[in-house]
Amino acid sequence: MQDAIAYPEYQTMAAETLTIVDNRTGKKYELPIANGTIKALDLRQIKVSDDDFGLMTYDPAFMNTALCKSKVTFIDGDKGILRYRGYPIEQLAEKSNFLETAYLILYGELPTKSQYDEWVHNITTHTLIHENIKKLMDGFHYDAHPMGMIISTVAALSTFYTDAKHIHDPQSRRKQTFRLIGKMPTLAAFAFRHSLGRPYVYPDNNLGYTENFMSMLWKMTEPEYTANPVFAKALDVLFILHADHEQNCSANAMRGIGSSFVDPYSAIAGAAAALYGPLHGGANEAVLHMLDEVGSVANVPAFIKSVKEGNGRLMGFGHRVYKNYDPRAKVIKQLADEVFDVTGRNPKLDIALELERIALSDEYFIKRKLYPNVDFYSGLIYQAMGFPVEMFPVLFSIPRTAGWIAQWEEMLTDEEQKIARPRQVYLGYDTRDYVAMSKR
Ligand code: CMC
């Protein structure tokens, strides 16, 4: 298995500069432009006053700040392009499988046959979890949200694998990678079985990654679980589509937490917590609730009107980066047809299609470039396959673990990275004296 790949070097010599003239002092500053950016630290030399610390940029929500240089995932939001390590998402969804794509994301190249076999073996032999983790799962209430269970149990894994704190040791990082990618489906399936009060099903090494996950979810008393091939393929493609998405909220959490050099299990727990929110990985759950609220195709125009009036959002629409149709949503829409051929049509699909039709021709959505994102149709497929809505973010977290680890690895091996520590614009009180309680 390869450790590092040779890439063309980033452009380090600035071919161009940006000239800033400070009108107050008449001073001129030449800031190098490299890779389409100026360095925020170069602004420090510009002082607003003599005792000023130096000019900062103010960028809530990182709307225009590149946090890192990355070679993992490329998105062109205007054109609706998504590529992992240069490979278009459409080609990977059609031709690859999740474990091969995870390898690509993590190690930068598609594996050779022997690299692939070794990789699959390493993942397959790291799927079991310690029996005490099972007991920890048992401690959750019967209606505990499975995402809360995942976040807690993945954090708990750090107490079982204390070697994981050796984050500067590539061999240790590799071992934790096998464990994390191997065990996430097991944790997810156990959380699901717990909610149903069913006995846990242990991993079956004879099955592929997705089929084994399905076996742990749905196997009853049969000696060996046989996965429906259409569902297994659909789940695998959904895993490919969700494997990474460059610097989103949870990847940023992974990098931020990881930058303190904590072990990867603790960092993944933080990233998974970021994913849990309804504006990120919880969005497909919110889409299903929204479709229930809309209730019927006839109610769609009234619902769109109410969204436009500022009463809530059209969930599964809009994206910070995509100002075009999310390429993942296109693949998922096709996938939905294949799954519905087996399960019968999800009646909510008609409501979703009508919402999309009206929204895409409505001035409000056109002006703001709001298109369906990955979550608009994925929930419908998951529901048709028998997943409760609470499992949706869990299903997102399984493949995204590969992306989180790739982002973490890249952050750790990037000499320019340090502990994440943003600045602030302090607008609170100046110093004032303590007032006794009797005088307030
Ligand atoms: N429905 C209605 N209006 C919207 C929506 C929406 N889904 N999304 C954005 N807008 C409006 C928003 O009100 C604002 O209008 P105005 O300029 O009049 O104030 C404008 O569009 C820009 O919105 P924003 O909140 O500044 O955009 P953002 O880049 O900060 O937010 C987003 C991106 C994904 C959080 C947002 O579009 C949203 O809340 N969508 C619904 C939740 C959702 O589907 N999330 C899944 C994201 S994809 C999966 C993932 O990456 O995890």
Short mmCIF file of C-alpha atoms and ligand atoms in Angstrom, two decimals:
data_model
loop_
_atom_site.label_atom_id
_atom_site.label_comp_id
_atom_site.label_asym_id
_atom_site.label_seq_id
_atom_site.Cartn_x
_atom_site.Cartn_y
_atom_site.Cartn_z
CA MET A 1 0.00 0.00 0.00
CA GLN A 2 1.33 3.40 -0.89
CA ASP A 3 2.12 6.13 1.61
CA ALA A 4 2.48 9.23 -0.45
CA ILE A 5 1.96 10.26 -4.00
CA ALA A 6 3.97 12.73 -6.02
CA TYR A 7 1.95 15.76 -7.04
CA PRO A 8 2.93 18.80 -9.05
CA GLU A 9 3.95 21.37 -6.44
CA TYR A 10 1.62 24.16 -5.53
CA GLN A 11 2.49 27.46 -7.06
CA THR A 12 4.65 28.98 -4.36
CA MET A 13 6.24 31.85 -6.28
CA ALA A 14 3.80 34.69 -6.65
CA ALA A 15 3.54 35.65 -10.29
CA GLU A 16 1.18 38.50 -9.46
CA THR A 17 0.72 40.97 -6.67
CA LEU A 18 -2.10 43.03 -5.29
CA THR A 19 -1.31 46.67 -4.58
CA ILE A 20 -3.12 48.22 -1.63
CA VAL A 21 -2.87 51.95 -1.05
CA ASP A 22 -3.72 53.17 2.45
CA ASN A 23 -5.47 56.49 1.79
CA ARG A 24 -4.83 57.72 5.32
CA THR A 25 -1.07 57.37 5.22
CA GLY A 26 -0.40 57.18 1.51
CA LYS A 27 1.57 53.97 2.15
CA LYS A 28 1.58 51.34 -0.56
CA TYR A 29 1.63 47.60 0.09
CA GLU A 30 2.40 44.85 -2.41
CA LEU A 31 0.72 41.60 -1.44
CA PRO A 32 1.68 38.45 -3.37
CA ILE A 33 -1.19 36.58 -5.00
CA ALA A 34 -0.71 32.80 -5.05
CA ASN A 35 -3.27 30.14 -5.97
CA GLY A 36 -5.90 32.86 -6.34
CA THR A 37 -5.47 34.06 -2.76
CA ILE A 38 -3.65 36.65 -0.72
CA LYS A 39 -2.37 35.61 2.70
CA ALA A 40 -4.48 37.12 5.47
CA LEU A 41 -1.29 37.45 7.54
CA ASP A 42 0.21 39.75 4.87
CA LEU A 43 -2.45 42.30 5.84
CA ARG A 44 -0.94 42.50 9.33
CA GLN A 45 1.66 44.98 8.09
CA ILE A 46 -1.14 47.49 7.44
CA LYS A 47 -1.78 49.35 10.69
CA VAL A 48 -5.02 51.20 11.34
CA SER A 49 -3.32 53.19 14.12
CA ASP A 50 0.20 53.31 15.59
CA ASP A 51 -0.55 50.85 18.36
CA ASP A 52 -2.70 48.71 16.08
CA PHE A 53 -2.00 45.01 16.00
CA GLY A 54 -2.49 45.00 12.24
CA LEU A 55 -5.37 44.79 9.78
CA MET A 56 -7.48 41.64 9.99
CA THR A 57 -10.18 40.27 7.71
CA TYR A 58 -13.68 39.85 9.12
CA ASP A 59 -15.28 36.72 7.69
CA PRO A 60 -18.11 35.17 9.70
CA ALA A 61 -18.88 31.61 8.55
CA PHE A 62 -15.69 31.56 6.40
CA MET A 63 -17.63 32.89 3.43
CA ASN A 64 -14.45 33.91 1.61
CA THR A 65 -11.57 32.33 3.49
CA ALA A 66 -9.49 29.38 2.28
CA LEU A 67 -8.53 27.52 5.44
CA CYS A 68 -6.10 25.15 3.78
CA LYS A 69 -4.57 23.91 0.58
CA SER A 70 -6.10 20.58 -0.33
CA LYS A 71 -5.67 17.87 -2.96
CA VAL A 72 -8.65 15.74 -1.98
CA THR A 73 -11.90 17.10 -3.44
CA PHE A 74 -12.61 19.69 -6.11
CA ILE A 75 -15.95 21.50 -6.39
CA ASP A 76 -16.95 24.07 -8.97
CA GLY A 77 -20.19 25.32 -7.49
CA ASP A 78 -21.21 27.43 -10.48
CA LYS A 79 -20.78 24.59 -12.95
CA GLY A 80 -22.06 21.86 -10.62
CA ILE A 81 -18.80 19.86 -10.71
CA LEU A 82 -17.58 17.49 -7.99
CA ARG A 83 -14.40 15.42 -8.27
CA TYR A 84 -12.50 13.26 -5.80
CA ARG A 85 -8.75 13.39 -6.52
CA GLY A 86 -9.62 14.53 -10.05
CA TYR A 87 -12.14 11.78 -10.84
CA PRO A 88 -15.67 13.03 -11.69
CA ILE A 89 -18.27 11.90 -9.15
CA GLU A 90 -20.50 10.59 -11.95
CA GLN A 91 -17.76 8.17 -13.12
CA LEU A 92 -17.04 6.97 -9.59
CA ALA A 93 -20.76 6.47 -8.89
CA GLU A 94 -21.11 4.42 -12.07
CA LYS A 95 -17.87 2.43 -12.07
CA SER A 96 -16.34 2.32 -8.61
CA ASN A 97 -17.49 1.00 -5.24
CA PHE A 98 -17.37 2.66 -1.85
CA LEU A 99 -14.23 0.98 -0.49
CA GLU A 100 -12.28 1.66 -3.68
CA THR A 101 -13.43 5.31 -3.60
CA ALA A 102 -12.51 5.57 0.08
CA TYR A 103 -9.00 4.33 -0.80
CA LEU A 104 -8.79 6.91 -3.58
CA ILE A 105 -9.88 9.71 -1.26
CA LEU A 106 -7.45 8.65 1.46
CA TYR A 107 -4.38 7.74 -0.56
CA GLY A 108 -4.79 9.86 -3.68
CA GLU A 109 -4.82 7.15 -6.36
CA LEU A 110 -7.11 4.33 -7.42
CA PRO A 111 -5.69 1.10 -5.96
CA THR A 112 -4.08 -1.66 -8.01
CA LYS A 113 -5.67 -5.10 -7.61
CA SER A 114 -3.27 -6.13 -4.83
CA GLN A 115 -3.60 -2.77 -3.02
CA TYR A 116 -7.38 -3.08 -3.23
CA ASP A 117 -7.42 -6.66 -1.92
CA GLU A 118 -5.16 -5.70 0.98
CA TRP A 119 -7.30 -2.64 1.75
CA VAL A 120 -10.55 -4.62 1.74
CA HIS A 121 -8.93 -7.27 3.95
CA ASN A 122 -7.75 -4.63 6.41
CA ILE A 123 -11.18 -3.00 6.63
CA THR A 124 -13.01 -6.33 6.86
CA THR A 125 -10.84 -7.52 9.71
CA HIS A 126 -11.47 -4.38 11.78
CA THR A 127 -15.26 -4.45 11.92
CA LEU A 128 -15.78 -5.99 15.36
CA ILE A 129 -16.28 -3.73 18.37
CA HIS A 130 -15.30 -4.45 21.95
CA GLU A 131 -18.10 -6.06 23.99
CA ASN A 132 -17.95 -3.13 26.43
CA ILE A 133 -18.96 -0.78 23.62
CA LYS A 134 -21.99 -3.01 23.18
CA LYS A 135 -22.74 -2.57 26.88
CA LEU A 136 -22.33 1.17 26.50
CA MET A 137 -24.93 1.05 23.71
CA ASP A 138 -27.27 -0.87 26.00
CA GLY A 139 -27.17 2.04 28.44
CA PHE A 140 -28.98 4.33 26.02
CA HIS A 141 -32.70 4.88 26.34
CA TYR A 142 -34.83 2.83 23.92
CA ASP A 143 -35.70 5.94 21.86
CA ALA A 144 -32.20 7.46 21.86
CA HIS A 145 -31.41 9.16 18.55
CA PRO A 146 -28.92 6.84 16.78
CA MET A 147 -26.77 9.82 15.82
CA GLY A 148 -26.32 10.68 19.51
CA MET A 149 -25.32 7.05 20.06
CA ILE A 150 -22.79 7.16 17.20
CA ILE A 151 -21.24 10.40 18.41
CA SER A 152 -20.86 9.01 21.93
CA THR A 153 -19.63 5.56 21.01
CA VAL A 154 -17.11 6.70 18.42
CA ALA A 155 -15.69 9.05 21.06
CA ALA A 156 -15.62 6.12 23.49
CA LEU A 157 -13.49 4.12 21.02
CA SER A 158 -10.58 6.43 21.92
CA THR A 159 -10.57 4.89 25.40
CA PHE A 160 -10.21 1.41 23.89
CA TYR A 161 -7.47 2.28 21.38
CA THR A 162 -5.09 4.37 23.40
CA ASP A 163 -2.41 3.94 20.71
CA ALA A 164 -4.54 6.33 18.64
CA LYS A 165 -3.03 9.29 20.43
CA HIS A 166 0.22 8.74 18.49
CA ILE A 167 -1.13 10.90 15.72
CA HIS A 168 2.31 11.72 14.30
CA ASP A 169 3.02 8.04 13.66
CA PRO A 170 1.80 7.13 10.13
CA GLN A 171 1.44 3.45 11.10
CA SER A 172 -0.84 4.39 14.00
CA ARG A 173 -2.90 6.68 11.76
CA ARG A 174 -3.24 3.85 9.23
CA LYS A 175 -4.41 1.43 11.93
CA GLN A 176 -7.03 3.88 13.21
CA THR A 177 -8.18 4.44 9.61
CA PHE A 178 -8.89 0.70 9.22
CA ARG A 179 -10.66 0.66 12.56
CA LEU A 180 -12.78 3.73 11.93
CA ILE A 181 -13.90 2.77 8.42
CA GLY A 182 -14.40 -0.83 9.56
CA LYS A 183 -16.32 -0.09 12.75
CA MET A 184 -18.59 2.81 11.75
CA PRO A 185 -21.13 0.49 10.05
CA THR A 186 -21.06 -1.78 13.10
CA LEU A 187 -21.77 1.13 15.47
CA ALA A 188 -24.50 2.38 13.14
CA ALA A 189 -26.17 -1.03 12.85
CA PHE A 190 -25.95 -1.65 16.60
CA ALA A 191 -27.56 1.74 17.30
CA PHE A 192 -30.35 0.79 14.87
CA ARG A 193 -30.91 -2.65 16.44
CA HIS A 194 -30.93 -1.07 19.91
CA SER A 195 -33.80 1.21 18.89
CA LEU A 196 -35.78 -1.86 17.78
CA GLY A 197 -34.91 -3.93 20.83
CA ARG A 198 -33.38 -6.58 18.55
CA PRO A 199 -30.24 -8.57 19.34
CA TYR A 200 -27.08 -7.20 17.75
CA VAL A 201 -25.82 -8.96 14.64
CA TYR A 202 -22.05 -9.38 14.47
CA PRO A 203 -20.13 -8.57 11.29
CA ASP A 204 -19.88 -11.30 8.64
CA ASN A 205 -16.49 -11.32 6.94
CA ASN A 206 -17.85 -13.23 3.96
CA LEU A 207 -19.89 -10.24 2.90
CA GLY A 208 -18.90 -7.02 1.15
CA TYR A 209 -18.83 -3.71 3.06
CA THR A 210 -22.39 -2.64 2.19
CA GLU A 211 -23.87 -6.15 2.30
CA ASN A 212 -22.32 -6.72 5.72
CA PHE A 213 -23.84 -3.46 6.95
CA MET A 214 -27.23 -4.57 5.66
CA SER A 215 -26.79 -7.94 7.36
CA MET A 216 -26.02 -6.27 10.69
CA LEU A 217 -29.12 -4.09 10.25
CA TRP A 218 -31.70 -6.56 9.05
CA LYS A 219 -30.61 -10.17 9.59
CA MET A 220 -33.13 -12.10 11.66
CA THR A 221 -32.89 -15.85 12.26
CA GLU A 222 -31.65 -16.96 8.84
CA PRO A 223 -28.14 -18.51 8.90
CA GLU A 224 -26.82 -16.09 6.30
CA TYR A 225 -28.27 -12.77 5.20
CA THR A 226 -28.77 -12.23 1.47
CA ALA A 227 -28.81 -8.56 0.57
CA ASN A 228 -31.14 -7.31 -2.13
CA PRO A 229 -28.60 -6.43 -4.89
CA VAL A 230 -30.50 -3.29 -5.96
CA PHE A 231 -30.51 -1.96 -2.38
CA ALA A 232 -26.88 -2.93 -1.84
CA LYS A 233 -25.83 -1.15 -5.03
CA ALA A 234 -27.94 1.92 -4.17
CA LEU A 235 -26.50 2.15 -0.67
CA ASP A 236 -22.98 1.74 -2.03
CA VAL A 237 -23.51 4.54 -4.57
CA LEU A 238 -24.98 6.76 -1.83
CA PHE A 239 -21.85 6.03 0.22
CA ILE A 240 -19.67 7.10 -2.74
CA LEU A 241 -21.63 10.34 -3.16
CA HIS A 242 -21.31 11.21 0.53
CA ALA A 243 -17.66 10.25 1.03
CA ASP A 244 -16.19 13.76 0.98
CA HIS A 245 -17.19 17.30 0.17
CA GLU A 246 -14.10 19.42 0.89
CA GLN A 247 -14.32 22.14 3.55
CA ASN A 248 -17.89 21.78 4.82
CA CYS A 249 -19.03 22.25 8.42
CA SER A 250 -18.04 18.77 9.65
CA ALA A 251 -14.73 18.63 7.72
CA ASN A 252 -13.92 21.99 9.26
CA ALA A 253 -14.80 20.58 12.69
CA MET A 254 -12.54 17.58 12.01
CA ARG A 255 -9.64 19.79 11.02
CA GLY A 256 -10.26 22.27 13.84
CA ILE A 257 -10.51 19.64 16.56
CA GLY A 258 -7.70 17.56 15.04
CA SER A 259 -5.44 20.61 14.99
CA SER A 260 -5.15 20.32 18.77
CA PHE A 261 -3.53 16.89 18.10
CA VAL A 262 -6.32 14.98 19.83
CA ASP A 263 -6.84 11.34 18.77
CA PRO A 264 -8.95 10.73 15.62
CA TYR A 265 -11.87 9.08 17.47
CA SER A 266 -12.47 12.23 19.53
CA ALA A 267 -12.10 14.39 16.43
CA ILE A 268 -14.52 12.20 14.44
CA ALA A 269 -17.04 12.46 17.31
CA GLY A 270 -16.86 16.26 16.95
CA ALA A 271 -17.16 16.06 13.17
CA ALA A 272 -20.16 13.72 13.50
CA ALA A 273 -21.76 16.18 15.93
CA ALA A 274 -21.36 18.92 13.33
CA LEU A 275 -22.94 16.62 10.74
CA TYR A 276 -25.94 15.98 13.00
CA GLY A 277 -27.39 19.50 12.57
CA PRO A 278 -30.35 20.13 10.24
CA LEU A 279 -28.36 22.53 8.06
CA HIS A 280 -25.78 19.82 7.31
CA GLY A 281 -26.25 16.04 7.53
CA GLY A 282 -29.60 16.34 9.28
CA ALA A 283 -31.08 18.00 6.20
CA ASN A 284 -32.47 14.84 4.57
CA GLU A 285 -34.29 14.02 7.81
CA ALA A 286 -35.67 17.58 7.70
CA VAL A 287 -36.70 17.04 4.05
CA LEU A 288 -38.86 14.07 5.02
CA HIS A 289 -40.48 16.02 7.87
CA MET A 290 -41.11 18.86 5.41
CA LEU A 291 -42.71 16.51 2.86
CA ASP A 292 -44.97 15.19 5.63
CA GLU A 293 -45.87 18.75 6.55
CA VAL A 294 -46.71 19.60 2.92
CA GLY A 295 -48.88 16.47 2.84
CA SER A 296 -50.02 16.52 -0.78
CA VAL A 297 -49.13 17.84 -4.24
CA ALA A 298 -52.08 20.23 -4.00
CA ASN A 299 -50.49 21.98 -1.00
CA VAL A 300 -47.17 22.63 -2.75
CA PRO A 301 -47.91 26.16 -4.08
CA ALA A 302 -49.07 27.32 -0.63
CA PHE A 303 -45.96 25.83 0.98
CA ILE A 304 -43.62 27.53 -1.52
CA LYS A 305 -45.45 30.81 -0.87
CA SER A 306 -44.94 30.47 2.86
CA VAL A 307 -41.19 29.71 2.37
CA LYS A 308 -40.88 32.83 0.25
CA GLU A 309 -42.55 34.83 2.99
CA GLY A 310 -39.76 33.75 5.31
CA ASN A 311 -41.55 30.94 7.17
CA GLY A 312 -38.85 28.30 7.17
CA ARG A 313 -36.74 27.03 4.32
CA LEU A 314 -37.24 24.61 1.51
CA MET A 315 -35.12 21.85 3.01
CA GLY A 316 -32.83 20.01 0.58
CA PHE A 317 -32.50 23.18 -1.48
CA GLY A 318 -29.63 25.61 -1.62
CA HIS A 319 -25.96 25.18 -0.91
CA ARG A 320 -23.09 27.38 0.21
CA VAL A 321 -20.97 26.29 -2.74
CA TYR A 322 -23.30 24.94 -5.43
CA LYS A 323 -25.11 27.67 -7.29
CA ASN A 324 -26.23 25.08 -9.80
CA TYR A 325 -27.81 21.60 -9.61
CA ASP A 326 -25.82 19.54 -7.09
CA PRO A 327 -24.22 16.78 -9.24
CA ARG A 328 -24.87 14.29 -6.44
CA ALA A 329 -28.60 15.08 -6.55
CA LYS A 330 -28.64 14.17 -10.27
CA VAL A 331 -27.14 10.72 -9.59
CA ILE A 332 -29.52 10.18 -6.66
CA LYS A 333 -32.57 11.05 -8.73
CA GLN A 334 -31.66 8.25 -11.16
CA LEU A 335 -30.95 5.89 -8.29
CA ALA A 336 -34.39 6.60 -6.84
CA ASP A 337 -36.06 5.14 -9.95
CA GLU A 338 -34.09 1.89 -9.59
CA VAL A 339 -34.99 1.55 -5.90
CA PHE A 340 -38.65 2.46 -6.45
CA ASP A 341 -38.87 -0.24 -9.16
CA VAL A 342 -38.29 -2.72 -6.32
CA THR A 343 -40.13 -1.05 -3.44
CA GLY A 344 -42.93 0.67 -5.30
CA ARG A 345 -43.06 4.43 -5.59
CA ASN A 346 -42.66 6.46 -2.40
CA PRO A 347 -45.78 8.66 -2.46
CA LYS A 348 -43.73 11.57 -1.17
CA LEU A 349 -41.73 11.52 -4.41
CA ASP A 350 -44.61 13.23 -6.21
CA ILE A 351 -44.61 16.02 -3.63
CA ALA A 352 -40.82 16.37 -3.96
CA LEU A 353 -40.98 16.46 -7.77
CA GLU A 354 -43.67 19.14 -7.65
CA LEU A 355 -41.69 21.19 -5.11
CA GLU A 356 -38.66 20.97 -7.40
CA ARG A 357 -40.69 21.84 -10.50
CA ILE A 358 -42.25 24.92 -8.94
CA ALA A 359 -39.11 26.08 -7.14
CA LEU A 360 -36.94 25.81 -10.26
CA SER A 361 -39.30 28.06 -12.18
CA ASP A 362 -39.89 30.55 -9.35
CA GLU A 363 -38.14 33.93 -9.38
CA TYR A 364 -37.27 33.72 -5.63
CA PHE A 365 -35.28 30.51 -6.07
CA ILE A 366 -33.85 31.42 -9.48
CA LYS A 367 -32.53 34.77 -8.20
CA ARG A 368 -30.84 33.13 -5.23
CA LYS A 369 -29.56 30.20 -7.30
CA LEU A 370 -31.24 27.65 -5.08
CA TYR A 371 -31.21 24.15 -6.57
CA PRO A 372 -31.86 20.70 -5.08
CA ASN A 373 -28.88 19.47 -3.09
CA VAL A 374 -27.77 15.93 -2.22
CA ASP A 375 -30.32 15.67 0.57
CA PHE A 376 -33.43 16.45 -1.42
CA TYR A 377 -33.92 12.92 -2.78
CA SER A 378 -31.63 10.75 -0.63
CA GLY A 379 -34.12 10.58 2.25
CA LEU A 380 -36.83 9.25 -0.06
CA ILE A 381 -34.56 6.38 -1.09
CA TYR A 382 -33.55 5.63 2.49
CA GLN A 383 -37.17 5.63 3.58
CA ALA A 384 -38.21 3.34 0.71
CA MET A 385 -35.45 0.92 1.79
CA GLY A 386 -36.93 0.81 5.29
CA PHE A 387 -34.72 3.23 7.22
CA PRO A 388 -36.36 5.44 9.83
CA VAL A 389 -35.54 9.15 9.41
CA GLU A 390 -33.32 9.13 12.52
CA MET A 391 -30.91 6.84 10.65
CA PHE A 392 -30.37 9.30 7.77
CA PRO A 393 -27.52 11.32 9.31
CA VAL A 394 -26.01 8.05 10.53
CA LEU A 395 -25.98 6.77 6.94
CA PHE A 396 -24.18 9.98 5.97
CA SER A 397 -21.59 9.61 8.73
CA ILE A 398 -20.45 6.12 7.61
CA PRO A 399 -18.94 7.12 4.24
CA ARG A 400 -18.03 10.63 5.38
CA THR A 401 -15.65 9.03 7.87
CA ALA A 402 -13.31 8.41 4.89
CA GLY A 403 -13.46 12.10 3.96
CA TRP A 404 -12.94 13.25 7.54
CA ILE A 405 -9.86 11.06 7.90
CA ALA A 406 -8.45 12.27 4.57
CA GLN A 407 -8.95 15.91 5.66
CA TRP A 408 -7.39 15.16 9.05
CA GLU A 409 -4.41 13.36 7.53
CA GLU A 410 -3.86 16.23 5.11
CA MET A 411 -4.05 18.76 7.94
CA LEU A 412 -1.58 16.84 10.10
CA THR A 413 0.97 16.44 7.32
CA ASP A 414 0.72 20.06 6.14
CA GLU A 415 3.63 22.04 7.55
CA GLU A 416 1.71 25.30 7.20
CA GLN A 417 -1.06 24.18 9.55
CA LYS A 418 -1.16 25.05 13.24
CA ILE A 419 -3.76 24.80 15.95
CA ALA A 420 -6.95 26.44 14.64
CA ARG A 421 -7.43 29.68 16.48
CA PRO A 422 -9.47 32.40 14.79
CA ARG A 423 -9.39 36.01 15.88
CA GLN A 424 -12.39 38.13 16.89
CA VAL A 425 -13.56 41.70 16.65
CA TYR A 426 -14.18 42.62 20.28
CA LEU A 427 -17.14 45.00 20.61
CA GLY A 428 -17.90 44.52 24.32
CA TYR A 429 -17.37 46.87 27.26
CA ASP A 430 -14.05 48.51 27.93
CA THR A 431 -12.73 47.93 31.44
CA ARG A 432 -15.18 48.65 34.29
CA ASP A 433 -15.12 48.10 38.02
CA TYR A 434 -16.89 45.27 39.80
CA VAL A 435 -20.20 46.34 41.36
CA ALA A 436 -21.32 44.74 44.62
CA MET A 437 -24.55 42.74 44.27
CA SER A 438 -26.44 45.01 46.67
CA LYS A 439 -25.72 47.96 44.35
CA ARG A 440 -26.81 46.43 41.01
N1 CMC B 1 -35.13 27.79 1.16
C1 CMC B 1 -35.48 29.07 1.03
N2 CMC B 1 -34.62 30.10 0.99
C2 CMC B 1 -33.32 29.79 1.08
C3 CMC B 1 -32.88 28.47 1.20
C4 CMC B 1 -33.83 27.44 1.24
N3 CMC B 1 -33.47 26.16 1.35
N4 CMC B 1 -31.53 28.46 1.26
C5 CMC B 1 -31.15 29.72 1.20
N5 CMC B 1 -32.23 30.54 1.07
C6 CMC B 1 -32.23 31.99 0.90
C7 CMC B 1 -31.91 32.70 2.19
O1 CMC B 1 -33.07 33.00 2.92
C8 CMC B 1 -31.21 33.92 1.68
O2 CMC B 1 -32.18 34.81 1.19
P1 CMC B 1 -31.99 36.41 1.38
O3 CMC B 1 -30.78 36.75 0.56
O4 CMC B 1 -33.25 37.00 0.89
O5 CMC B 1 -31.77 36.62 2.86
C9 CMC B 1 -30.42 33.42 0.47
O6 CMC B 1 -31.17 32.29 0.00
C10 CMC B 1 -29.00 32.99 0.78
O7 CMC B 1 -29.05 32.05 1.88
P2 CMC B 1 -27.92 31.85 2.94
O8 CMC B 1 -28.51 31.31 4.19
O9 CMC B 1 -27.12 33.12 3.04
O10 CMC B 1 -27.03 30.78 2.23
P3 CMC B 1 -25.93 29.89 2.93
O11 CMC B 1 -24.90 29.62 1.92
O12 CMC B 1 -25.49 30.50 4.22
O13 CMC B 1 -26.74 28.58 3.29
C11 CMC B 1 -27.59 26.38 3.31
C12 CMC B 1 -26.57 27.35 2.68
C13 CMC B 1 -27.36 24.97 2.71
C14 CMC B 1 -27.36 26.31 4.82
C15 CMC B 1 -29.01 26.88 2.98
O14 CMC B 1 -29.23 26.93 1.59
C16 CMC B 1 -30.10 26.05 3.67
O15 CMC B 1 -30.43 26.31 4.82
N6 CMC B 1 -30.66 25.02 2.94
C17 CMC B 1 -31.61 24.14 3.56
C18 CMC B 1 -30.88 23.10 4.40
C19 CMC B 1 -30.21 22.06 3.53
O16 CMC B 1 -30.77 21.54 2.59
N7 CMC B 1 -28.96 21.72 3.90
C20 CMC B 1 -28.20 20.68 3.23
C21 CMC B 1 -26.97 21.21 2.58
S1 CMC B 1 -26.26 20.03 1.46
C22 CMC B 1 -25.69 18.76 2.46
C23 CMC B 1 -24.49 19.09 3.23
O17 CMC B 1 -23.51 19.61 2.67
O18 CMC B 1 -24.50 18.76 4.42
#
